[in-house]
Coordinates of C-alpha atoms in Angstrom, one line a residue:
M246 CA -7.6 -0.6 131.5
P247 CA -7.2 -2.0 128.0
Q248 CA -7.0 0.5 125.2
P249 CA -9.5 0.2 122.3
T250 CA -8.0 -1.4 119.3
P251 CA -7.6 1.3 116.7
Q252 CA -9.6 0.8 113.5
P253 CA -7.5 0.5 110.4
T254 CA -7.7 3.5 108.2
S255 CA -7.6 3.2 104.4
H256 CA -6.5 6.1 102.4
A257 CA -5.7 4.1 99.3
A258 CA -9.2 3.2 98.3
P259 CA -10.6 6.7 98.1
Q260 CA -7.5 7.7 96.0
L261 CA -7.6 4.7 93.5
A262 CA -11.2 5.3 92.4
P263 CA -10.6 8.8 91.1
R264 CA -7.4 7.6 89.3
S265 CA -9.3 4.8 87.6
A266 CA -12.1 7.2 86.5
A267 CA -9.5 9.6 85.2
L268 CA -7.7 6.9 83.2
R269 CA -10.9 5.7 81.4
P270 CA -11.2 8.8 79.1
A271 CA -7.5 8.6 78.3
L272 CA -7.8 4.9 77.4
L273 CA -10.8 5.6 75.3
V274 CA -9.0 8.4 73.5
A275 CA -6.0 6.2 72.9
G276 CA -8.2 3.4 71.6
A277 CA -10.0 5.7 69.3
R278 CA -6.7 7.0 68.0
R279 CA -5.6 3.4 67.3
V280 CA -8.8 2.7 65.4
L281 CA -8.6 5.9 63.4
A282 CA -4.9 5.2 62.6
A283 CA -5.8 1.7 61.5
A284 CA -8.7 3.0 59.3
A285 CA -6.4 5.7 57.8
A286 CA -3.8 2.9 57.0
V287 CA -6.5 0.9 55.3
V288 CA -7.6 3.9 53.2
A289 CA -4.0 4.7 52.3
L290 CA -3.4 1.2 51.1
V291 CA -6.6 1.3 49.0
V292 CA -5.5 4.6 47.5
V293 CA -2.1 3.1 46.7
F294 CA -3.8 0.1 45.2
L295 CA -6.0 2.2 42.9
A296 CA -3.1 4.3 41.9
L297 CA -1.2 1.1 40.9
I298 CA -4.3 -0.1 39.0
V299 CA -4.0 3.1 36.9
L300 CA -0.3 2.9 36.5
T301 CA -0.3 -0.8 35.5
D302 CA -3.5 -0.4 33.4
G303 CA -5.1 -3.2 35.5
A304 CA -2.5 -5.8 34.5
A305 CA -3.4 -9.4 35.2
S306 CA -6.9 -8.5 36.3
G307 CA -5.5 -6.2 38.9
L308 CA -3.3 -8.8 40.6
V309 CA -0.1 -7.0 39.7
A310 CA -1.3 -3.9 41.6
W311 CA -2.7 -6.0 44.4
S312 CA 0.6 -7.9 44.9
A313 CA 2.7 -4.8 44.8
T314 CA 0.4 -3.1 47.4
L315 CA 0.5 -6.1 49.6
A316 CA 4.3 -6.3 49.4
V317 CA 4.6 -2.6 50.4
A318 CA 2.1 -3.0 53.2
V319 CA 3.8 -6.1 54.7
A320 CA 7.2 -4.4 54.5
A321 CA 5.8 -1.3 56.3
A322 CA 4.1 -3.5 59.0
L323 CA 7.3 -5.4 59.6
R324 CA 9.2 -2.2 60.0
R325 CA 6.7 -0.8 62.5
G326 CA 6.7 -4.0 64.5
R327 CA 10.5 -4.1 65.1
R328 CA 11.6 -4.1 68.7
R329 CA 8.1 -4.8 70.0
A330 CA 6.8 -7.7 71.9
W331 CA 5.5 -10.5 69.7
R332 CA 1.8 -9.6 70.4
A333 CA 2.4 -5.9 69.6
R334 CA 4.1 -6.9 66.3
C335 CA 0.8 -8.3 65.1
V336 CA -1.1 -5.0 65.5
P337 CA 0.3 -3.3 62.3
F338 CA -0.8 -6.3 60.2
L339 CA -4.5 -5.8 61.0
P340 CA -4.9 -2.9 58.4
V341 CA -2.9 -4.9 55.9
V342 CA -5.3 -7.9 56.2
V343 CA -8.4 -5.7 55.9
A344 CA -7.0 -3.8 52.9
A345 CA -5.9 -7.0 51.3
V346 CA -9.4 -8.5 51.5
L347 CA -11.0 -5.3 50.3
T348 CA -8.7 -4.9 47.3
A349 CA -8.7 -8.6 46.4
S350 CA -12.5 -8.2 45.6
V351 CA -11.5 -5.9 42.8
C352 CA -9.3 -8.7 41.2
V353 CA -11.9 -11.5 41.3
P354 CA -14.5 -11.8 38.5
T355 CA -18.1 -12.4 39.6
V356 CA -19.5 -13.1 36.2
A357 CA -18.4 -15.2 33.3
T358 CA -15.4 -13.9 31.5
A359 CA -16.4 -15.5 28.1
R360 CA -19.1 -13.7 26.1
R361 CA -22.7 -14.5 27.0
V362 CA -24.9 -13.9 24.0
P363 CA -28.4 -12.4 24.8
A364 CA -31.3 -14.8 24.5
A365 CA -33.0 -15.2 21.1
L366 CA -36.0 -13.0 20.4
P367 CA -39.3 -14.8 20.1
F368 CA -40.7 -12.6 17.3
V369 CA -37.9 -12.3 14.8
A370 CA -35.1 -14.6 13.6
V371 CA -31.5 -13.4 13.7
Q372 CA -28.9 -14.0 11.0
H373 CA -25.2 -13.4 11.3
W374 CA -23.4 -11.7 8.4
T375 CA -19.6 -11.3 8.2
L376 CA -19.1 -8.0 6.5
S377 CA -16.1 -7.1 4.2
T378 CA -14.7 -5.0 7.1
G379 CA -14.4 -8.2 9.2
S380 CA -17.2 -7.4 11.5
R381 CA -19.7 -10.2 12.2
V382 CA -23.1 -8.6 12.9
A383 CA -26.5 -9.8 14.0
V384 CA -29.1 -9.0 11.2
Y385 CA -32.9 -8.7 11.5
H386 CA -35.4 -8.5 8.7
Y387 CA -39.0 -7.4 8.9
P388 CA -40.6 -7.9 5.5
P389 CA -43.6 -5.7 4.6
A390 CA -46.7 -7.2 6.2
N391 CA -49.1 -5.6 3.7
S392 CA -48.2 -6.1 0.0
A393 CA -50.9 -3.6 -1.0
T394 CA -49.0 -0.8 0.6
R395 CA -45.5 -2.1 -0.1
R396 CA -43.0 0.8 -0.2
P397 CA -40.7 0.7 -3.2
V398 CA -37.4 1.5 -1.3
P399 CA -36.1 -0.8 1.5
L400 CA -35.5 0.8 4.9
V401 CA -32.4 0.2 7.0
Y402 CA -32.4 1.1 10.8
L403 CA -29.3 2.2 12.7
H404 CA -29.9 1.9 16.5
G405 CA -28.6 4.0 19.3
G406 CA -25.9 3.2 21.9
P407 CA -23.2 3.2 20.7
V408 CA -22.3 -0.5 21.0
R409 CA -25.6 -1.6 22.5
G410 CA -28.2 -4.1 21.4
I411 CA -31.4 -3.0 19.6
S412 CA -34.0 -2.5 22.3
T413 CA -37.3 -4.4 22.4
L414 CA -39.1 -1.1 22.1
D415 CA -37.1 -0.4 18.8
H416 CA -38.0 -3.9 17.5
R417 CA -41.7 -3.1 18.2
F418 CA -41.4 0.1 16.2
L419 CA -39.7 -1.6 13.3
R420 CA -42.6 -4.1 13.2
L421 CA -45.0 -1.1 13.0
L422 CA -43.0 0.2 10.0
A423 CA -43.2 -3.2 8.4
R424 CA -47.0 -3.2 8.8
Q425 CA -47.1 0.1 6.9
G426 CA -45.4 -1.6 4.0
Y427 CA -41.7 -1.1 4.6
D428 CA -39.1 -3.8 3.9
V429 CA -37.2 -3.2 7.1
H430 CA -33.6 -4.3 7.7
A431 CA -31.6 -3.7 10.8
Y432 CA -28.3 -4.9 12.3
E433 CA -26.7 -4.6 15.7
Q434 CA -23.4 -2.7 15.4
A435 CA -20.2 -4.7 16.1
G436 CA -19.9 -5.5 19.8
G437 CA -23.5 -4.8 20.6
G438 CA -26.4 -7.2 21.2
R439 CA -25.9 -10.5 19.4
S440 CA -23.1 -9.2 17.1
D441 CA -19.5 -10.4 17.7
L442 CA -17.1 -8.3 19.7
L443 CA -14.2 -6.5 18.0
P444 CA -10.7 -6.1 19.4
M445 CA -11.0 -3.0 21.6
D446 CA -8.6 -0.9 19.4
Q447 CA -10.8 -1.5 16.4
Y448 CA -13.9 0.3 17.7
S449 CA -14.3 3.8 16.2
I450 CA -16.8 6.0 14.6
S451 CA -15.0 5.5 11.3
R452 CA -15.3 1.7 11.7
S453 CA -19.1 2.2 12.3
V454 CA -19.4 4.1 9.0
R455 CA -17.4 1.5 7.1
D456 CA -19.6 -1.2 8.6
L457 CA -22.7 0.6 7.4
D458 CA -21.2 0.9 3.9
A459 CA -20.3 -2.9 3.9
F460 CA -23.8 -3.8 5.2
L461 CA -25.5 -1.8 2.4
G462 CA -23.2 -3.4 -0.1
R463 CA -24.0 -6.9 1.0
L464 CA -27.7 -6.1 1.3
G465 CA -27.6 -5.6 -2.5
K466 CA -30.8 -3.5 -2.7
G467 CA -29.2 -0.5 -4.3
S468 CA -29.9 2.9 -2.8
V469 CA -31.9 2.5 0.4
D470 CA -33.6 4.8 2.9
V471 CA -31.8 4.9 6.3
L472 CA -33.3 5.8 9.7
G473 CA -30.6 6.6 12.3
F474 CA -31.5 7.1 15.9
S475 CA -29.2 8.8 18.6
S476 CA -25.7 7.4 18.0
G477 CA -27.0 5.7 14.9
A478 CA -28.0 9.2 13.7
V479 CA -24.3 10.1 14.1
V480 CA -23.2 7.2 12.0
L481 CA -25.7 8.2 9.3
T482 CA -24.7 11.9 9.4
R483 CA -21.1 11.0 9.0
A484 CA -22.0 8.6 6.1
L485 CA -23.7 11.5 4.3
A486 CA -20.4 13.4 4.6
D487 CA -18.5 10.5 3.0
P488 CA -18.7 10.6 -0.8
N489 CA -18.1 6.9 -1.0
V490 CA -21.1 6.0 1.3
A491 CA -23.6 8.7 0.6
P492 CA -24.6 7.4 -2.9
R493 CA -25.9 4.3 -1.2
V494 CA -28.5 6.4 0.8
H495 CA -31.7 7.3 -1.0
R496 CA -33.2 9.3 1.8
A497 CA -31.9 9.8 5.4
V498 CA -33.9 10.4 8.6
I499 CA -31.6 11.8 11.3
A500 CA -33.4 11.3 14.6
E501 CA -32.1 12.8 17.9
P502 CA -28.4 12.9 16.9
G503 CA -25.5 13.1 19.4
P504 CA -22.3 15.1 18.6
V505 CA -21.0 14.1 15.2
D506 CA -17.3 15.3 15.5
G507 CA -14.8 16.9 17.9
P508 CA -16.0 20.5 17.5
T509 CA -19.6 19.5 18.0
A510 CA -18.7 17.4 21.1
R511 CA -17.1 20.4 22.7
L512 CA -20.2 22.6 22.4
T513 CA -22.2 23.7 25.4
G514 CA -25.7 25.0 25.4
H515 CA -29.3 24.1 25.8
R516 CA -31.3 21.0 26.4
G517 CA -35.0 20.4 25.8
L518 CA -37.9 20.6 28.1
P519 CA -37.5 18.8 31.5
S520 CA -37.0 15.1 31.3
A521 CA -37.8 12.4 33.9
R522 CA -34.2 12.2 35.0
D523 CA -34.7 13.8 38.4
T524 CA -38.3 12.7 39.1
A525 CA -38.5 9.1 38.0
P526 CA -38.5 6.4 40.8
P527 CA -35.1 4.8 41.4
V528 CA -34.2 2.1 39.0
T529 CA -34.5 -1.4 40.5
G530 CA -32.6 -4.5 39.7
P531 CA -29.1 -5.8 40.1
R532 CA -26.2 -3.4 39.4
S533 CA -22.7 -4.3 38.6
T534 CA -21.6 -0.9 39.8
R535 CA -22.4 -2.0 43.3
L536 CA -19.7 -4.6 43.2
P537 CA -16.1 -3.4 44.0
R538 CA -14.6 -4.9 40.8
Y539 CA -16.9 -3.3 38.3
A540 CA -17.5 -0.1 40.2
T541 CA -13.7 0.4 40.2
A542 CA -13.3 -0.5 36.5
F543 CA -16.2 1.4 35.1
G544 CA -15.6 4.4 37.4
L545 CA -12.0 4.8 36.5
M546 CA -12.9 4.4 32.8
R547 CA -15.5 7.2 33.1
L548 CA -12.9 9.4 34.8
G549 CA -10.5 8.8 32.0
L550 CA -8.0 7.2 34.3
L551 CA -8.3 3.8 32.8
G552 CA -8.4 3.0 29.1
P553 CA -11.3 1.1 27.6
D554 CA -8.8 -1.6 26.6
S555 CA -7.6 -2.0 30.2
A556 CA -6.6 -5.4 31.4
L557 CA -8.5 -5.1 34.6
V558 CA -11.9 -6.2 33.2
G559 CA -12.0 -7.9 29.8
Q560 CA -14.4 -6.7 27.2
A561 CA -16.6 -9.8 27.3
E562 CA -16.7 -9.8 31.1
G563 CA -17.7 -6.1 31.1
V564 CA -20.6 -6.8 28.7
N565 CA -21.7 -9.7 30.9
A566 CA -21.5 -7.7 34.0
F567 CA -23.2 -4.4 32.9
T568 CA -27.0 -4.3 33.5
A569 CA -29.9 -2.1 32.5
A570 CA -30.0 -0.8 36.1
D571 CA -26.4 0.4 35.7
L572 CA -27.7 3.0 33.3
G573 CA -29.6 4.6 36.2
S574 CA -31.1 7.9 35.4
D575 CA -29.8 7.8 31.8
T576 CA -32.8 5.8 30.8
A577 CA -35.2 8.2 32.6
S578 CA -33.6 11.1 30.8
A579 CA -35.0 9.7 27.5
Y580 CA -38.5 10.4 28.6
C581 CA -40.6 13.5 29.4
A582 CA -41.1 14.5 33.1
R583 CA -44.8 13.7 32.8
D584 CA -43.8 10.1 32.0
A585 CA -41.6 9.7 35.1
H586 CA -43.9 7.1 36.7
R587 CA -44.7 5.1 33.6
I588 CA -41.3 4.6 31.9
P589 CA -41.6 1.3 29.9
E590 CA -39.1 -1.5 30.2
E591 CA -36.8 -1.1 27.2
D592 CA -35.2 -4.5 27.6
T593 CA -35.4 -7.5 29.9
A594 CA -32.4 -8.7 31.9
R595 CA -32.0 -11.6 29.4
T596 CA -32.0 -9.4 26.3
F597 CA -30.1 -6.3 27.5
S598 CA -26.6 -6.0 26.1
F599 CA -24.2 -3.0 26.3
S600 CA -20.4 -2.7 26.2
P601 CA -19.5 0.3 28.3
A602 CA -15.8 0.1 27.4
A603 CA -16.3 -0.1 23.7
S604 CA -19.0 2.7 23.9
L605 CA -16.5 5.0 25.6
R606 CA -13.9 4.2 23.0
V607 CA -16.3 5.1 20.1
Q608 CA -17.3 8.3 21.9
Q609 CA -13.7 9.2 22.3
T610 CA -13.0 8.8 18.6
I611 CA -15.8 11.2 17.9
K612 CA -14.3 13.7 20.3
D613 CA -10.9 13.3 18.7
S614 CA -12.2 13.7 15.1
P615 CA -11.9 16.9 13.1
S616 CA -14.9 18.8 11.9
I617 CA -17.0 17.1 9.1
A618 CA -18.8 20.4 8.3
P619 CA -16.9 21.0 5.1
Q620 CA -17.9 17.5 3.8
L621 CA -21.5 17.9 5.0
R622 CA -21.9 21.1 3.1
R623 CA -21.3 19.2 -0.1
S624 CA -23.9 16.5 0.7
R625 CA -27.1 16.6 -1.4
T626 CA -28.8 13.5 -0.1
P627 CA -32.4 14.3 0.9
A628 CA -32.6 14.2 4.7
M629 CA -35.0 15.0 7.5
L630 CA -34.0 15.9 11.1
M631 CA -36.2 14.8 14.1
I632 CA -35.9 16.6 17.4
A633 CA -37.8 15.6 20.6
A634 CA -39.4 18.2 22.9
C635 CA -38.0 16.7 26.1
S636 CA -34.7 15.7 24.6
S637 CA -31.7 15.2 26.9
Q638 CA -29.4 15.9 24.0
L639 CA -28.0 19.3 23.5
R640 CA -30.0 21.3 21.0
E641 CA -26.7 22.5 19.5
W642 CA -25.9 19.0 18.4
A643 CA -28.9 18.9 16.1
T644 CA -28.8 22.5 15.0
A645 CA -25.2 22.2 14.0
I646 CA -26.2 19.4 11.6
L647 CA -29.1 21.5 10.3
A648 CA -26.9 24.5 9.7
D649 CA -24.2 22.5 7.8
T650 CA -26.3 20.0 5.8
P651 CA -28.0 21.5 2.7
G652 CA -29.7 18.2 2.0
I653 CA -32.0 18.5 5.1
R654 CA -35.4 19.4 3.5
R655 CA -37.5 19.4 6.7
T656 CA -37.2 19.4 10.5
Q657 CA -39.8 17.8 12.6
Y658 CA -40.0 19.0 16.2
M659 CA -41.8 16.2 18.1
P660 CA -44.0 17.5 21.0
G661 CA -44.7 15.4 24.1
V662 CA -41.8 12.9 23.7
G663 CA -38.3 12.6 25.0
H664 CA -35.1 11.3 23.4
H665 CA -36.6 7.8 22.9
M666 CA -39.4 9.1 20.6
W667 CA -41.0 5.7 19.8
N668 CA -41.6 4.2 23.2
G669 CA -44.9 2.5 23.2
L670 CA -46.6 5.2 25.3
D671 CA -49.9 6.7 24.1
D672 CA -49.7 7.2 20.3
N673 CA -46.0 8.1 20.2
D674 CA -45.1 5.3 17.9
Q675 CA -47.8 6.1 15.4
R676 CA -46.9 9.8 15.4
A677 CA -43.2 9.1 14.8
A678 CA -44.1 6.6 12.1
A679 CA -46.3 9.1 10.4
V680 CA -43.6 11.7 10.3
I681 CA -41.0 9.2 8.9
D682 CA -43.5 7.8 6.3
A683 CA -44.5 11.3 5.1
F684 CA -40.9 12.3 4.4
L685 CA -39.8 9.0 2.8
Q686 CA -42.8 9.1 0.5
D687 CA -42.2 12.8 -0.2
E688 CA -45.6 13.7 1.1
P689 CA -46.7 16.8 3.1
A690 CA -45.3 16.8 6.7
P691 CA -47.7 16.2 9.5
L692 CA -46.0 18.9 11.6
P693 CA -44.6 22.3 10.7
N694 CA -41.1 22.5 9.3
H695 CA -39.5 23.7 12.5
P696 CA -36.9 24.9 13.1
T697 CA -35.5 26.0 9.7
R698 CA -31.9 27.2 9.4
D699 CA -33.1 30.7 9.8
D700 CA -35.0 29.8 13.0
I701 CA -31.9 28.3 14.7
P702 CA -31.1 31.4 16.9
D703 CA -34.7 31.8 18.1
F704 CA -35.1 28.0 18.6
L705 CA -32.1 27.9 20.9
R706 CA -33.2 31.0 22.7
D707 CA -36.5 29.4 23.5
F708 CA -34.7 26.8 25.6
A709 CA -32.4 29.0 27.5
G710 CA -32.5 28.0 31.1
D711 CA -34.2 24.6 30.5
R712 CA -32.4 21.5 31.7

């Protein structure tokens, strides 16, 4: 009787499936490790590149740092690929390629490297004066619109910044002053707006004061009234402390000053009532700081790791690249919290101009300067101090000037406005103009004289805890 054919038994199949399933997690873990290792290698190369940018001061637009980083990376990849199969030798080069592409974007300009001058303003002509200091500045003139109320003393305006153009809001305010009978003259500080750039090592707060002196000399109007706002108020205050410049100033209006010297810059203390910094909608528009090249350059400058005269981004390129949106919440901080959703446009994209590198350099020269308090105490030029209620400036910056300047005859605390006191909102321009006009004409002040020197401790105490 034939025996049944035995059925083949397979023990291999049931054993292979569990092995394959067990291998999958191990393969995934190994793959993840390779990806993480590659990512870590890319990060390490980027860090090396940034360190070399700092060490080489951005030489050759960053290409020196890029070439050195690439050379080190290729050498390391060749070493890791030794004694491997040819395909395996290519693996260490993947992070090198990725890092090379990422860092190369820091070395390639995306805007013109030659200076682009802002568009002409439709409501005022611009002249260019070459001052005795060598600065070539853009000059604006608003003659008195009403001869019946013509003021006898010309008025010169020093704008904020530093090294920024005069904003369209400021130009609107200057026209208002001209309609009130003032013969208004203004100029954009060297490097700002339509003025020519200076070599980076020539920007300083002392140069700004010398330029003011040279401008007043060329104006040839004798002793004039001067209105200085923000960093322009710093230039004006330092001019009052200079016995060679102060005689050219008939009366001085110091509006919302920043720190005037090194000791003042190191002060800590109180700010005004809440500003719109944290409540305003995000600023829209293109930002250079979203591009690797300018985010790297401006970021390292702000951190103090790269000098303003770095070779990474030239001054003209930096001016061309920087936009109003790059100022971010700084613009909102110049307005009261209640104005957060109606902040006016201070400049259009075509007229905005700001040199971040030159601005940082001027600010650094202020921080490095000795106290000017001894010189201010000898100043007798009649002056007025204006302080905004919602100011983002430290109160101590203004009160230090008040304490040390005997020529200050009145202080006007401006309610309902932020750092940019004349801003086109409500009647803010008219209120600021009334305060300025009353002082310059030696008429009674529209507001109480507050704070006085004796009030300073109580004034600062009132703002303890405010941001």
